[in-house]
């Protein structure tokens, strides 16, 4: 089986590729190494991947390049496409909205069209828990109405879900959207809370707590996320439903202040706090219902924040030689 992973040098993309290249399947990766965050970190992820398996084929390019996408799809005849390439970040979408339209709408459209014309059996794509907006009907279920996203980032991801559904209906190929809930772990993104907090505590700098730290998040360890994606990707059970979305979460929300305490314990150092009001576009609480993926794929998260944070900090100290 031939599997394409876009965003292969990204956080989730790296971990997923790392697992799949150890299987019997032929794995292809695409990444454009954009500078939204450290390009060095992305290159180091790729270096780790390419040092393990020579049959892993990687293309440095952009999903917005329609000619390139059409060329590799036609040449390789992929069976499964996992589209993780996107412009990430809730807050950045307020500062640079054009990047989200280009990558998350136009780039994603190129992937859909290529799947359509090259008979791809299954498109799996990244969505986000942010599509739920400020809903307070917890736990957040896939059955909830999601027509009121709070940020452009969430709006583009919701558009991805709608576009996938229409392409499944029109052109008879399977699509599965993955609504990720606050993914964290080794090789994580430098713009996310765990990375930023760890860095600032080590450097004796203040960490910014928006909403005065009164956030609750369904923190999901990256190994659990990869386990869920693998179960969906490698599943051989046939289904009549062509278009699905699944929450990929832990199902056990944690208060941000407790999360910070775990970081402090692992570092053996207290954080300096700067309390700030709620930031534009922020969601106060997330809590995933994972009943659907549990029922369909027997998915069960294995990591809590204690073990997850510990694993991240062990990697962080090793990577930065602290």
Coordinates of C-alpha atoms in Angstrom, one line a residue:
X1 CA 0.0 0.0 0.0
X2 CA 1.2 3.5 -0.9
X3 CA 0.6 6.2 1.7
X4 CA 1.3 9.9 1.3
X5 CA 1.7 12.1 4.4
X6 CA 1.6 15.9 3.8
X7 CA 3.2 18.0 6.6
X8 CA 5.6 15.0 7.2
X9 CA 8.2 17.2 8.9
X10 CA 5.6 18.8 11.2
X11 CA 4.9 17.7 14.8
X12 CA 2.2 15.1 14.3
X13 CA 3.4 14.4 10.8
X14 CA 6.9 13.4 12.1
X15 CA 5.5 11.0 14.7
X16 CA 3.1 9.4 12.2
X17 CA 5.7 9.0 9.5
X18 CA 8.1 7.5 12.1
X19 CA 5.6 4.8 12.9
X20 CA 4.5 4.1 9.3
X21 CA 8.0 3.8 7.8
X22 CA 8.4 0.8 10.1
X23 CA 5.6 -1.0 8.4
X24 CA 5.5 -2.9 5.2
X25 CA 3.8 0.0 3.4
X26 CA 5.6 2.4 1.1
X27 CA 5.6 5.9 2.7
X28 CA 5.9 9.2 0.9
X29 CA 6.2 12.6 2.6
X30 CA 5.7 16.2 1.6
X31 CA 6.7 19.4 3.5
X32 CA 7.5 22.9 2.5
X33 CA 9.5 23.9 5.6
X34 CA 7.7 27.2 6.1
X35 CA 9.1 29.5 8.7
X36 CA 6.0 29.8 10.9
X37 CA 8.3 28.2 13.6
X38 CA 11.8 26.9 13.7
X39 CA 12.9 25.4 10.3
X40 CA 15.8 23.8 12.1
X41 CA 13.4 21.7 14.2
X42 CA 11.6 20.6 11.1
X43 CA 14.8 19.7 9.4
X44 CA 16.0 17.7 12.4
X45 CA 12.7 15.8 12.4
X46 CA 13.2 14.9 8.8
X47 CA 16.9 14.0 9.4
X48 CA 15.7 11.5 12.1
X49 CA 13.2 10.0 9.7
X50 CA 15.5 9.6 6.7
X51 CA 18.3 8.1 8.8
X52 CA 16.0 5.2 9.7
X53 CA 14.5 4.0 6.4
X54 CA 15.9 4.5 2.9
X55 CA 12.6 3.5 1.2
X56 CA 10.9 6.6 2.7
X57 CA 10.5 9.1 -0.3
X58 CA 10.4 12.7 0.6
X59 CA 9.5 15.8 -1.5
X60 CA 10.3 19.3 -0.4
X61 CA 7.4 21.3 -1.9
X62 CA 4.1 22.9 -1.1
X63 CA 0.5 21.6 -1.3
X64 CA -0.4 25.0 -2.8
X65 CA 1.7 24.1 -5.8
X66 CA -1.0 22.4 -7.9
X67 CA 1.3 21.3 -10.7
X68 CA 3.6 19.5 -8.2
X69 CA 0.7 17.8 -6.4
X70 CA -0.8 16.6 -9.6
X71 CA 2.5 15.3 -10.8
X72 CA 3.3 13.2 -7.7
X73 CA -0.2 11.8 -7.5
X74 CA -0.2 10.7 -11.1
X75 CA 3.3 9.2 -10.7
X76 CA 2.8 7.3 -7.5
X77 CA -0.9 6.3 -7.5
X78 CA -1.3 6.6 -3.7
X79 CA -3.9 4.4 -2.0
X80 CA -4.2 6.6 1.2
X81 CA -3.5 10.3 1.7
X82 CA -3.1 11.8 5.1
X83 CA -3.2 15.6 4.8
X84 CA -1.6 17.2 7.9
X85 CA -0.1 20.1 6.0
X86 CA -1.8 23.3 7.1
X87 CA -1.2 26.7 8.6
X88 CA -1.6 26.0 12.3
X89 CA -2.2 28.3 15.2
X90 CA -5.3 30.0 16.6
X91 CA -3.7 33.4 17.5
X92 CA -1.6 33.7 14.4
X93 CA -4.8 33.5 12.2
X94 CA -5.7 36.9 13.6
X95 CA -2.4 38.4 12.5
X96 CA -1.9 36.7 9.2
X97 CA -5.3 35.5 7.8
X98 CA -4.1 35.2 4.2
X99 CA -1.8 32.3 5.1
X100 CA -4.8 30.3 6.3
X101 CA -6.8 30.8 3.1
X102 CA -3.8 29.9 1.0
X103 CA -2.7 26.7 2.8
X104 CA -5.9 25.5 4.5
X105 CA -8.3 26.2 1.6
X106 CA -6.4 26.4 -1.7
X107 CA -3.8 23.8 -0.7
X108 CA -6.4 21.5 0.7
X109 CA -8.5 21.9 -2.5
X110 CA -5.5 20.8 -4.5
X111 CA -5.3 17.6 -2.4
X112 CA -9.0 16.9 -2.8
X113 CA -8.8 17.3 -6.6
X114 CA -5.8 15.1 -6.8
X115 CA -7.6 12.4 -4.8
X116 CA -10.6 12.7 -7.1
X117 CA -8.7 12.3 -10.3
X118 CA -6.2 9.7 -9.2
X119 CA -8.7 7.2 -7.5
X120 CA -7.3 7.6 -4.0
X121 CA -9.3 5.2 -1.7
X122 CA -9.2 7.2 1.5
X123 CA -8.3 10.8 2.4
X124 CA -7.6 11.3 6.1
X125 CA -7.2 15.0 7.1
X126 CA -6.4 17.2 10.1
X127 CA -9.3 19.2 11.6
X128 CA -9.4 20.8 15.0
X129 CA -11.3 20.9 18.3
X130 CA -11.6 24.7 17.6
X131 CA -14.5 24.0 15.3
X132 CA -16.7 23.7 18.4
X133 CA -16.2 27.4 19.1
X134 CA -17.4 28.4 22.6
X135 CA -19.9 25.5 23.0
X136 CA -20.5 24.6 26.6
X137 CA -22.2 21.2 25.9
X138 CA -19.5 19.0 27.4
X139 CA -18.2 16.6 26.5
X140 CA -18.0 18.0 23.0
X141 CA -19.5 15.4 20.7
X142 CA -19.2 15.1 16.9
X143 CA -23.0 15.5 16.8
X144 CA -22.9 19.1 18.0
X145 CA -23.6 22.0 15.7
X146 CA -20.3 23.6 14.6
X147 CA -21.4 26.5 12.5
X148 CA -20.0 29.2 14.9
X149 CA -16.2 29.1 14.9
X150 CA -14.5 31.8 16.8
X151 CA -11.4 32.2 14.6
X152 CA -10.5 32.1 10.9
X153 CA -8.3 29.1 11.7
X154 CA -11.3 27.1 12.9
X155 CA -13.4 28.4 10.0
X156 CA -10.9 27.0 7.5
X157 CA -10.8 23.7 9.2
X158 CA -14.6 23.5 9.3
X159 CA -14.5 24.3 5.6
X160 CA -12.2 21.3 5.1
X161 CA -14.8 19.1 6.7
X162 CA -17.6 20.4 4.5
X163 CA -15.4 20.2 1.3
X164 CA -14.5 16.6 2.2
X165 CA -18.1 15.6 2.7
X166 CA -19.1 17.1 -0.7
X167 CA -16.2 15.3 -2.5
X168 CA -17.1 12.0 -0.9
X169 CA -20.7 12.4 -2.0
X170 CA -19.9 13.5 -5.5
X171 CA -16.9 11.3 -6.4
X172 CA -17.3 8.2 -4.2
X173 CA -14.1 8.2 -2.2
X174 CA -13.8 7.9 1.6
X175 CA -12.8 10.9 3.8
X176 CA -12.1 11.0 7.5
X177 CA -11.6 14.3 9.5
X178 CA -9.6 14.3 12.7
X179 CA -10.5 16.9 15.3
X180 CA -7.3 17.1 17.3
X181 CA -7.6 18.3 21.0
X182 CA -4.4 20.1 22.3
X183 CA -1.8 17.7 21.1
X184 CA 1.5 17.8 23.0
X185 CA 4.7 15.7 23.4
X186 CA 8.3 15.3 22.3
X187 CA 9.3 17.2 19.1
X188 CA 6.3 19.5 19.7
X189 CA 5.7 23.0 18.2
X190 CA 7.6 25.9 19.8
X191 CA 4.5 28.1 19.7
X192 CA 2.5 25.8 21.9
X193 CA 2.0 26.2 25.7
X194 CA 4.2 23.3 26.9
X195 CA 7.2 24.3 24.8
X196 CA 6.9 28.0 25.7
X197 CA 6.4 27.4 29.4
X198 CA 9.2 24.9 29.7
X199 CA 11.6 27.3 27.9
X200 CA 10.6 30.3 30.0
X201 CA 10.8 28.5 33.3
X202 CA 14.3 27.2 32.4
X203 CA 15.4 30.7 31.4
X204 CA 13.9 32.2 34.5
X205 CA 11.4 34.3 32.4
X206 CA 7.7 34.9 33.1
X207 CA 5.1 32.7 31.5
X208 CA 2.0 34.5 30.3
X209 CA -1.3 33.1 31.6
X210 CA -4.3 34.4 29.7
X211 CA -7.7 34.4 31.4
X212 CA -5.6 34.4 34.6
X213 CA -4.8 30.8 34.0
X214 CA -8.4 29.7 34.2
X215 CA -8.3 27.5 31.1
X216 CA -9.2 23.9 30.9
X217 CA -7.9 21.7 28.1
X218 CA -8.3 18.2 26.9
X219 CA -4.5 17.6 26.6
X220 CA -3.8 14.7 24.3
X221 CA -0.4 13.0 24.2
X222 CA 1.1 12.6 20.7
X223 CA 1.5 8.8 21.0
X224 CA -2.2 8.4 21.7
X225 CA -3.0 10.6 18.7
X226 CA -0.7 8.5 16.5
X227 CA -2.4 5.3 17.8
X228 CA -5.8 6.7 16.8
X229 CA -4.6 7.7 13.3
X230 CA -3.0 4.3 12.7
X231 CA -6.2 2.5 13.7
X232 CA -8.1 4.6 11.2
X233 CA -5.5 4.4 8.5
X234 CA -4.8 0.6 8.6
X235 CA -8.4 -0.4 9.3
X236 CA -9.6 -3.0 6.7
X237 CA -13.2 -3.1 7.9
X238 CA -15.6 -1.9 5.1
X239 CA -18.2 0.7 5.9
X240 CA -21.1 2.3 4.0
X241 CA -20.4 5.7 5.4
X242 CA -18.1 7.6 3.1
X243 CA -17.5 10.8 5.1
X244 CA -16.7 10.8 8.9
X245 CA -15.2 13.1 11.5
X246 CA -13.7 11.9 14.8
X247 CA -12.6 13.6 18.0
X248 CA -9.0 12.7 18.8
X249 CA -8.7 13.6 22.5
X250 CA -7.9 12.2 25.9
X251 CA -11.4 12.6 27.2
X252 CA -10.1 13.8 30.6
X253 CA -9.7 17.6 30.7
X254 CA -7.1 19.2 33.0
X255 CA -6.9 22.7 34.5
X256 CA -4.0 24.7 33.0
X257 CA -2.7 25.4 36.5
X258 CA -2.4 21.7 37.2
X259 CA -0.6 21.3 33.9
X260 CA 1.9 24.0 34.9
X261 CA 2.5 22.2 38.3
X262 CA 3.5 19.1 36.4
X263 CA 6.0 21.1 34.4
X264 CA 7.4 22.7 37.6
X265 CA 7.7 19.3 39.2
X266 CA 9.6 17.9 36.2
X267 CA 11.9 20.8 36.1
X268 CA 12.3 21.2 39.8
X269 CA 11.7 24.9 39.5
X270 CA 8.8 27.3 40.1
X271 CA 7.3 29.3 37.3
X272 CA 7.1 33.1 37.3
X273 CA 3.6 34.1 36.3
X274 CA 2.2 37.0 34.4
X275 CA -1.6 36.9 34.7
X276 CA -3.4 38.5 31.7
X277 CA -7.1 38.8 30.7
X278 CA -8.7 36.4 28.1
X279 CA -7.2 36.8 24.7
X280 CA -9.1 37.5 21.5
X281 CA -10.2 34.2 19.9
X282 CA -9.4 32.0 23.0
X283 CA -11.6 29.1 24.0
X284 CA -11.9 28.7 27.8
X285 CA -12.6 25.0 28.0
X286 CA -12.3 21.9 25.8
X287 CA -13.4 18.4 26.7
X288 CA -13.6 15.7 24.0
X289 CA -16.2 13.0 23.8
X290 CA -14.2 10.0 22.4
X291 CA -17.1 7.5 22.5
X292 CA -17.3 7.4 18.7
X293 CA -13.7 6.5 18.1
X294 CA -13.8 4.1 21.0
X295 CA -16.7 2.3 19.6
X296 CA -15.5 2.2 16.0
X297 CA -11.8 1.6 16.5
X298 CA -11.4 0.5 20.2
X299 CA -9.3 3.5 20.8
X300 CA -8.1 4.0 24.4
X301 CA -5.7 6.8 25.5
X302 CA -2.8 5.5 27.6
X303 CA -1.0 8.7 28.7
X304 CA -1.9 11.2 31.4
X305 CA -0.4 14.7 31.7
X306 CA 2.1 13.5 34.4
X307 CA 3.8 10.9 32.1
X308 CA 3.3 13.1 29.0
X309 CA 4.9 16.2 30.4
X310 CA 7.8 14.1 31.8
X311 CA 8.4 12.6 28.4
X312 CA 8.4 16.0 26.7
X313 CA 10.8 17.6 29.2
X314 CA 13.2 14.6 28.9
X315 CA 13.2 15.2 25.1
X316 CA 13.5 19.0 25.5
X317 CA 16.6 18.7 27.7
X318 CA 18.2 16.1 25.4
X319 CA 17.4 18.1 22.2
X320 CA 18.7 21.4 23.6
X321 CA 21.5 19.8 25.5
X322 CA 20.5 21.2 28.9

